[in-house]
Coordinates of C-alpha atoms in Angstrom, one line a residue:
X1 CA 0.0 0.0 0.0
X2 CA 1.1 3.5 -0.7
X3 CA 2.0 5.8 1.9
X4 CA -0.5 8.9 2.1
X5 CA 0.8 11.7 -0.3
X6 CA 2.0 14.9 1.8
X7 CA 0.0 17.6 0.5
X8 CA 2.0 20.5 -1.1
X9 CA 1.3 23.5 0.9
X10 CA 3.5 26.1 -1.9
X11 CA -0.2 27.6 -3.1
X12 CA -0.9 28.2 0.9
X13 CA 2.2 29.4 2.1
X14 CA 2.3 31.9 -1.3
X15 CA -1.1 33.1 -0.5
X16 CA -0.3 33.4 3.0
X17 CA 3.1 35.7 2.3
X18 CA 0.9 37.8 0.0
X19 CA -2.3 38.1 1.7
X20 CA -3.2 36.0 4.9
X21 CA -6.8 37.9 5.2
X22 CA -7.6 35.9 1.4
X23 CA -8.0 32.9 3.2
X24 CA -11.7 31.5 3.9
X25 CA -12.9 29.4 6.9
X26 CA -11.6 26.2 5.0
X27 CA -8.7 27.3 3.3
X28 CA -7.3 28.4 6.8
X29 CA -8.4 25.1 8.6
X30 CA -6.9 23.3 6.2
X31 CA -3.5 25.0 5.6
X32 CA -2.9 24.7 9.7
X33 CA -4.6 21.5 10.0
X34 CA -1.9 20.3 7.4
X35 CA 1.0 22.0 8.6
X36 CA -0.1 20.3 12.2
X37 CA 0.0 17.3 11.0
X38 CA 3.0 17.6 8.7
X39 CA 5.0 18.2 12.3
X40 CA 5.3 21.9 11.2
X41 CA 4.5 23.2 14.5
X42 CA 6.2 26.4 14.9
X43 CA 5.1 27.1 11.5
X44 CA 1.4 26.2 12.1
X45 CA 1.4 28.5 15.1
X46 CA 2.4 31.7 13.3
X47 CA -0.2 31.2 11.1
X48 CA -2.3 30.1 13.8
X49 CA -1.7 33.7 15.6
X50 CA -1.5 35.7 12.2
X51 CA -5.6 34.5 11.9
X52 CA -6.1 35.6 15.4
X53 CA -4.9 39.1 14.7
X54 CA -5.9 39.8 11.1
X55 CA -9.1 37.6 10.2
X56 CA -11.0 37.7 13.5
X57 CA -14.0 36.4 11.5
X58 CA -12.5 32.8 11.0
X59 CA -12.3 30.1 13.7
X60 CA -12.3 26.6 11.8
X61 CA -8.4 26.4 12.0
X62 CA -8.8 27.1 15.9
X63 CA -8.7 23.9 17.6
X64 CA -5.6 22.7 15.0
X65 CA -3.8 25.5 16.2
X66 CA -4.6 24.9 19.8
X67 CA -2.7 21.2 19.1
X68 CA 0.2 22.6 17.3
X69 CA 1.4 25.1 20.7
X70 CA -0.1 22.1 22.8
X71 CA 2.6 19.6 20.9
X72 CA 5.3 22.0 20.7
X73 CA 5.2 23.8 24.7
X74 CA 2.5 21.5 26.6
X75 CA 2.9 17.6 25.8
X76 CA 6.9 17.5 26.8
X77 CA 8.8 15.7 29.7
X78 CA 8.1 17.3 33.0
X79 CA 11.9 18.1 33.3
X80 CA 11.5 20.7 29.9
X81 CA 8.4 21.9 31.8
X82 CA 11.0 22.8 34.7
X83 CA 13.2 24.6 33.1
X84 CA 10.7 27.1 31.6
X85 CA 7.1 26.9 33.9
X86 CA 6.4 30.5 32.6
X87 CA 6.8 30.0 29.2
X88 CA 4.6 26.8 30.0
X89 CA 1.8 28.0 31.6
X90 CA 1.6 31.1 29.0
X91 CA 1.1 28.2 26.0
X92 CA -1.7 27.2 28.5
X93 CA -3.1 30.1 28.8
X94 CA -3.6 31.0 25.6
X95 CA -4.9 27.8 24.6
X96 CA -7.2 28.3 27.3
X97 CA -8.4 31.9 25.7
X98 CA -9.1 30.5 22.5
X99 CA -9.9 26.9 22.6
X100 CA -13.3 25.7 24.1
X101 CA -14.5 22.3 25.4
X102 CA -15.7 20.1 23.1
X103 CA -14.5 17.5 20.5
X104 CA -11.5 17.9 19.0
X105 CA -10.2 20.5 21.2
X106 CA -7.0 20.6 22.7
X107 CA -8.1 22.0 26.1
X108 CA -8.6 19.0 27.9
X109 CA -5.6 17.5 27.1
X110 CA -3.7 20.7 28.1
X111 CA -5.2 21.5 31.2
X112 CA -4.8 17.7 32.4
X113 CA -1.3 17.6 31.5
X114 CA -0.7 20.4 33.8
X115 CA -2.6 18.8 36.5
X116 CA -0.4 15.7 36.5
X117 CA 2.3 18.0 36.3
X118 CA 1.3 20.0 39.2
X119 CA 0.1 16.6 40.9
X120 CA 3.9 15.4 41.4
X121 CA 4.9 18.1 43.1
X122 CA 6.1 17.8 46.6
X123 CA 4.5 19.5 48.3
X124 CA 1.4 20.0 45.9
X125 CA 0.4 23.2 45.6
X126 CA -3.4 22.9 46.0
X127 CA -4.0 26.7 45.0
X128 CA -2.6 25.9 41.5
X129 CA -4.5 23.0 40.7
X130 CA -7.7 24.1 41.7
X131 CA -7.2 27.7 39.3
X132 CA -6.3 24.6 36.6
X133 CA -9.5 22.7 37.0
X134 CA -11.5 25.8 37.2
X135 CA -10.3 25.9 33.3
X136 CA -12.6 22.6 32.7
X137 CA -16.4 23.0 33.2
X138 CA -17.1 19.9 35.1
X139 CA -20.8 18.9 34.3
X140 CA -19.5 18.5 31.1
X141 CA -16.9 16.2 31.3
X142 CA -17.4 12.7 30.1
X143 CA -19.0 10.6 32.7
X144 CA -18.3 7.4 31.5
X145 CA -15.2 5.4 32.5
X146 CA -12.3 5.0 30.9
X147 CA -11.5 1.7 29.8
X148 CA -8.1 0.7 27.8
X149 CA -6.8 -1.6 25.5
X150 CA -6.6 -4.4 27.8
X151 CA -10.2 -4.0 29.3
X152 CA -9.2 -2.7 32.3
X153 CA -11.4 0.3 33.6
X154 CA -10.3 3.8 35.2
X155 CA -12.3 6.5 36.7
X156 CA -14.2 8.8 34.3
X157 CA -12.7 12.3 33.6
X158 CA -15.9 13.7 36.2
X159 CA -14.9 11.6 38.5
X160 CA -11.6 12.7 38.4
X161 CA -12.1 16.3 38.4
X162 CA -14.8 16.2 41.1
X163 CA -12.3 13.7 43.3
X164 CA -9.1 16.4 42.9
X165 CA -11.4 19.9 42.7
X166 CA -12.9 18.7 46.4
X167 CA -9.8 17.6 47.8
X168 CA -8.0 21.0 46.5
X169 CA -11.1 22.9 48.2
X170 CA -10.2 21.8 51.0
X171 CA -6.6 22.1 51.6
X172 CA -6.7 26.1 50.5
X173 CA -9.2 26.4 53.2
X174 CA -12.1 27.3 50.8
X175 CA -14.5 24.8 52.9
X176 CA -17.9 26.1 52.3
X177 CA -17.5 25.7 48.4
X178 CA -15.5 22.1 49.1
X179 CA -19.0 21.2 50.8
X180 CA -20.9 22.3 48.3
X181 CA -18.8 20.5 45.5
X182 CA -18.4 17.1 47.4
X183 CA -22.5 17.9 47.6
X184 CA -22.4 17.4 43.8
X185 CA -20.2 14.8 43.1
X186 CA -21.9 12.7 46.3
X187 CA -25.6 13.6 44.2
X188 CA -24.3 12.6 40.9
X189 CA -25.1 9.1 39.1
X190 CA -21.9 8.2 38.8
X191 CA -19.9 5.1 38.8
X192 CA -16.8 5.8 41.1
X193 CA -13.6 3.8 41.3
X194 CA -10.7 2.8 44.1
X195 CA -11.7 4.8 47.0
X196 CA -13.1 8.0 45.4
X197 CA -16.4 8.4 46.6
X198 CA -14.8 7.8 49.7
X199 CA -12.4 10.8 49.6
X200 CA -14.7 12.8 48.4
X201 CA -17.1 11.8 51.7
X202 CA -13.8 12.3 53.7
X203 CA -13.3 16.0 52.6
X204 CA -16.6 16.4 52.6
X205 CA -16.7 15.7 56.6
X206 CA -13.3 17.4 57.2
X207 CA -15.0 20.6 55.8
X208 CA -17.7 20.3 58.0
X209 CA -15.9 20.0 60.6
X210 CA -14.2 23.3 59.5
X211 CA -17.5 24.9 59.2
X212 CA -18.4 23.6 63.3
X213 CA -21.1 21.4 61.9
X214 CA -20.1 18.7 64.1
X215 CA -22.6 16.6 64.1
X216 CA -22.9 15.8 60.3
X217 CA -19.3 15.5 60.6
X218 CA -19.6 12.8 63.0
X219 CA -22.0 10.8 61.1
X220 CA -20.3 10.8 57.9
X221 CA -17.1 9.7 59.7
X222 CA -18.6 7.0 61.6
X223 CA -20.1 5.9 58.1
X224 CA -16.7 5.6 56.7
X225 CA -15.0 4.1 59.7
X226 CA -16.0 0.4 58.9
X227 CA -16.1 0.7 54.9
X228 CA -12.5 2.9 54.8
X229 CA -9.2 2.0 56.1
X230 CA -7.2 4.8 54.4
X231 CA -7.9 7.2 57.1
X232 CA -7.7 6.2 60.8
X233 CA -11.5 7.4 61.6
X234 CA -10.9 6.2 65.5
X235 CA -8.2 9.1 65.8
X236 CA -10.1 11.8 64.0
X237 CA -13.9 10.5 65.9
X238 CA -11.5 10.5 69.5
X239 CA -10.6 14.1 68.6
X240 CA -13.5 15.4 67.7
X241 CA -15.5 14.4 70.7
X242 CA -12.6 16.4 72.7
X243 CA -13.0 19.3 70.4
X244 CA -16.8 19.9 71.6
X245 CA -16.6 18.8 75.0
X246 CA -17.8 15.5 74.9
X247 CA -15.1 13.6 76.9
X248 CA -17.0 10.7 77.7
X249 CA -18.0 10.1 74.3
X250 CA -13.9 10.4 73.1
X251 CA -12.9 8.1 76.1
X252 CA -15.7 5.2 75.5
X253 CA -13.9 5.4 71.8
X254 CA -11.1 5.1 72.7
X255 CA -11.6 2.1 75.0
X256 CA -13.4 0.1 72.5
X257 CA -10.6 0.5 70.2
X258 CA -8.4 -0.6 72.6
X259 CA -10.8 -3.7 73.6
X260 CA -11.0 -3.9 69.7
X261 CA -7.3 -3.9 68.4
X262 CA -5.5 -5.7 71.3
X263 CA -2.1 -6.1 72.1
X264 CA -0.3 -4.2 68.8
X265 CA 2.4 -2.1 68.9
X266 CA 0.8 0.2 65.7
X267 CA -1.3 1.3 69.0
X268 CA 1.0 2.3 71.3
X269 CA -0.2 6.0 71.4
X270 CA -3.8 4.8 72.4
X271 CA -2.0 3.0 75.2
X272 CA -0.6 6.1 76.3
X273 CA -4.1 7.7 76.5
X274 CA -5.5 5.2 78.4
X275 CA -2.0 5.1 80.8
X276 CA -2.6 9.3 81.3
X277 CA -6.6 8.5 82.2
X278 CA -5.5 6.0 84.5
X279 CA -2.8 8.4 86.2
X280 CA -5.5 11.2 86.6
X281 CA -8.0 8.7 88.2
X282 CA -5.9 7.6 90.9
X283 CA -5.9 3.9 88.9
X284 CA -2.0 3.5 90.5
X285 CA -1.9 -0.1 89.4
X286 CA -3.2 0.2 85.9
X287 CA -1.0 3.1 85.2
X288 CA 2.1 1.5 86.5
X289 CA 1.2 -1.8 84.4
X290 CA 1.1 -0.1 81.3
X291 CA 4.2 2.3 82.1
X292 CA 6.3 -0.7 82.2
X293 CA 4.9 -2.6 79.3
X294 CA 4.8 0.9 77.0
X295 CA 8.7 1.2 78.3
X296 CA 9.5 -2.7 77.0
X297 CA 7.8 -1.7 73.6
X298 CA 9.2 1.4 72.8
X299 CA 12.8 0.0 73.8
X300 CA 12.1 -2.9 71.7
X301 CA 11.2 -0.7 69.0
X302 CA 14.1 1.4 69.6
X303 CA 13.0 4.3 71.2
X304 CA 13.2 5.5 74.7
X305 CA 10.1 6.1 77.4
X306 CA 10.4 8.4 80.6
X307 CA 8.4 6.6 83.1
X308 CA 8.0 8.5 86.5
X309 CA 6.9 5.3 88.4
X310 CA 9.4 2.2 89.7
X311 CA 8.7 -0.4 87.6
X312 CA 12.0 -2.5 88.4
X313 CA 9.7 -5.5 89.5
X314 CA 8.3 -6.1 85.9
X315 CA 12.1 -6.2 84.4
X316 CA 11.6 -10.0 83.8
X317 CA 8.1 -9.2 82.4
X318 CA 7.2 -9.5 78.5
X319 CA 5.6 -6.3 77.2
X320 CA 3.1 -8.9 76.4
X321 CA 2.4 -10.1 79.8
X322 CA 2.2 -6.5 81.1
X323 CA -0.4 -5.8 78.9
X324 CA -2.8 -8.6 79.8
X325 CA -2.4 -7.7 83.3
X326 CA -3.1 -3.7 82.3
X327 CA -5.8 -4.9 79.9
X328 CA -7.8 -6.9 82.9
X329 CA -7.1 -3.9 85.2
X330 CA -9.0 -1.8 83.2
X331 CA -11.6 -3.8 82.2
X332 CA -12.4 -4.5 85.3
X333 CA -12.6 -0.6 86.3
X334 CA -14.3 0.9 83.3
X335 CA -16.9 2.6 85.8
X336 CA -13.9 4.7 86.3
X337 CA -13.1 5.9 83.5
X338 CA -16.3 6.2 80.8
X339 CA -20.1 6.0 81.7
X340 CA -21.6 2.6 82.3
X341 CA -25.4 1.4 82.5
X342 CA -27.6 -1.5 83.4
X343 CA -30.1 -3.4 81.0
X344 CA -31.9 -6.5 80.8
X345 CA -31.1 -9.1 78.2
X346 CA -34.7 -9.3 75.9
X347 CA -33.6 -10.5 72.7
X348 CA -30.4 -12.9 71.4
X349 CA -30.0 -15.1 68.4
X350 CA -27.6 -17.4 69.5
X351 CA -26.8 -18.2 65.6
X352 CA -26.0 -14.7 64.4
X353 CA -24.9 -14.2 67.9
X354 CA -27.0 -10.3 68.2
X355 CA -29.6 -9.0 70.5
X356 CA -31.4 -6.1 72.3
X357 CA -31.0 -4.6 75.7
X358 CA -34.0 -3.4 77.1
X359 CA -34.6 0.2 77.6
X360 CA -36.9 1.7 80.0
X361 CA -37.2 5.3 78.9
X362 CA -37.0 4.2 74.7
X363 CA -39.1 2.8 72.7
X364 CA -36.6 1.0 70.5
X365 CA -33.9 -2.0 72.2
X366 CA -30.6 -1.0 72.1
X367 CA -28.9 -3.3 69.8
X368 CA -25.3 -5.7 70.5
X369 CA -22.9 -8.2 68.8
X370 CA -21.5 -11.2 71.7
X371 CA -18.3 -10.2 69.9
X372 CA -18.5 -6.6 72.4
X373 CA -18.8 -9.0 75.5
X374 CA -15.2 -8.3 77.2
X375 CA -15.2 -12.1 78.4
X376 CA -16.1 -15.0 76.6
X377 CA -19.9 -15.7 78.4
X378 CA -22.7 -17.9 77.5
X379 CA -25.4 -14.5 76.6
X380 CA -28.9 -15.7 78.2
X381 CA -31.8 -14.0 77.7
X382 CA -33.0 -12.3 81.1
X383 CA -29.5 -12.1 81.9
X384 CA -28.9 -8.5 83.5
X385 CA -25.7 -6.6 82.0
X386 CA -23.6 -4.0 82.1
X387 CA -22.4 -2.0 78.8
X388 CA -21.3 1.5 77.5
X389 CA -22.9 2.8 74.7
X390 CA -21.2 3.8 71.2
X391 CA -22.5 5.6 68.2
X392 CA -22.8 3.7 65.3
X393 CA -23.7 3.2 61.4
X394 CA -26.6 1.1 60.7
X395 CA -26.2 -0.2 57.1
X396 CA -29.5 -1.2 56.5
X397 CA -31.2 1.6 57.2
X398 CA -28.2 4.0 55.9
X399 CA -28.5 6.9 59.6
X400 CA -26.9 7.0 62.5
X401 CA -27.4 4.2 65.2
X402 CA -26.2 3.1 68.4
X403 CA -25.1 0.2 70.4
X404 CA -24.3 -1.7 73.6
X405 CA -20.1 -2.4 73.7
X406 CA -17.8 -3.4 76.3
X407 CA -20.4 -5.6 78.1
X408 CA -20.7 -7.6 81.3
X409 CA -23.1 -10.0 82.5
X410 CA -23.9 -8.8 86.0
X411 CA -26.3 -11.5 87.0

């Protein structure tokens, strides 16, 4: 098969030398068009900008000169990029002026080269990516995912945009608009990818807590905190409760994680909570248990830990060990420490292993797993129990719940 002929632009470029405003909407798309695509670049984008200045009335050649600067200053190696941002970002810009969205245009392609170009930076600046999606008008973006040659599908080019724009929001301190933006993306039929949606809920909490809506905040986070492990919710839920005064709320979190997670170094700082709340109660025991097992770990790990008590007696102790014996002494002292109530047994089903407490003053049971007994019991219905009480997700009914954790059988 032939090769395609390269057209012979001597008529053009003649007509051009003489005359450029001779030139109709066709002849100039095609004589830039060509030149484009004959790898002419620099000579495509003088005619380009002679069309701008002298035949304002033409604008079919627009979008071919948008892809010869974007070839020659925008699609290069990020180090060329470096060494000349300004000239960079003034190609952008006026590819920006003159090209719009749609089909065929160069925009797009610019704008999201810039954005993975900004995106690598360390640290990012969020300021500059936002101005650069603000170039893209987002409810116009394609919607559907991107799938390559293999098969394999990628978020769509919405998705993206609303995933980075609400992140960005964010970080420059612009919260109500990230709120309303993570509103839209949250509202909008798309199918999201990885952990996007997530993210998107994320910021979307982090900006309410910015804007002291507290409460939604807490509700979104404690939706996230069983569906999202990017983020350590525990932390963020254990501060916020400080935040608004609601100590016994942060401390009943923070001992159900620590009932939850075990003995784990990746923990150690919720151990030194818990060592600090024991040390202001007057809990002398606890607090010099988990002094000397916090001192094994960090050592073990390399660090060093002041400990103002004499724990010379546990020097033959595992950190292990200590922590059982810190673990029971707390357990068996939570009435120090968070607030604990009474309730009847009225409902179990010993094969999903979940029931209801009774509540006097409510007309719905308060809802619990046998997993959030502390000790391995037999649960009996009837049976009279002590428990703390945790705010929760309920899935099924997609709101805010609560339930019955760290529970004793009393009788």
């Amino acid at each position: 098969m032939d090769e395609k002929k390269v057209k012979d632009l001597t008529a053009y470029n003649d007509r051009f030398d003489e005359d450029p405003t001779s030139f109709n909407d066709f002849q100039a798309s095609d004589y830039v068009k060509e030149l484009k695509n004959q790898g002419k670049e620099d000579k495509a984008i003088e005619v380009g900008r002679t069309f701008l200045e002298q035949c304002p009335e033409l604008s079919g050649y627009i979008n071919y000169y948008g892809y010869a600067l974007y070839n020659r200053y925008i699609n290069i190696d990020d180090e060329k990029i470096a060494e000349n941002e300004k000239l960079f970002y003034d190609i952008l810009e006026e590819i920006a002026s003159h090209c719009r969205q749609e089909r065929y245009s160069p925009l797009e392609a610019a704008i999201n080269k810039a954005i993975k170009y900004e995106s690598k930076k360390n640290p990012v600046d969020y300021k500059k990516l936002s101005d650069l999606l603000d170039y893209l008008d987002a409810p116009t973006l394609e919607d559907a995912p991107f799938v390559n040659k293999e098969g394999k599908e990628f978020e769509s080019k919405k998705e993206k945009w609303y995933r980075m724009k609400v992140r960005a929001l964010y970080e420059i301190g612009n919260y109500s608009e990230c709120l309303k933006q993570a509103q839209i993306a949250i509202g909008l039929p798309l199918k999201w990818h990885y952990n996007n949606l997530n993210w998107v809920q994320y910021y979307k909490a982090c900006a309410l807590v910015k804007l002291g809506r507290y409460e939604e905040a807490e509700n979104v986070f404690i939706a996230l905190k069983d569906k999202f492990r990017a983020v350590d919710f525990s932390e963020i839920l254990y501060d916020l409760y400080l935040h608004t005064g609601r100590e016994n709320v942060a401390y009943t979190q923070l001992f159900y994680d620590f009932f939850l997670n075990g003995f784990d170094y990746r923990f150690v700082s919720n151990y030194k909570k818990i060592a600090e709340l024991a040390k202001e109660k007057g809990e002398e025991r606890a607090y010099t248990y988990a002094s000397a097992m916090i001192k094994k770990l960090e050592e073990e790990h390399g660090n060093t830990y002041d400990v103002d008590v004499d724990v010379s007696e546990y020097d033959a102790n595992s950190a292990s060990y200590l922590f059982d014996q810190f673990y029971n002494e707390i357990m068996r002292h939570l009435d120090k420490y968070i607030e604990r109530h009474e309730g009847r047994i009225v409902y179990y089903n010993e094969n999903k292993q979940f029931g209801s407490i009774g509540l006097p003053t409510e007309e719905d049971n308060l809802f619990f797993r046998q997993a959030d007994y502390i000790y391995d019991e037999e649960v009996v219905r009837g049976d009279t129990v002590e428990y703390s009480v945790i705010k929760t997700f309920d899935k099924k009914k997609q709101a805010p719940s609560s339930k019955a954790i760290l529970i004793i059988t009393i009788f």
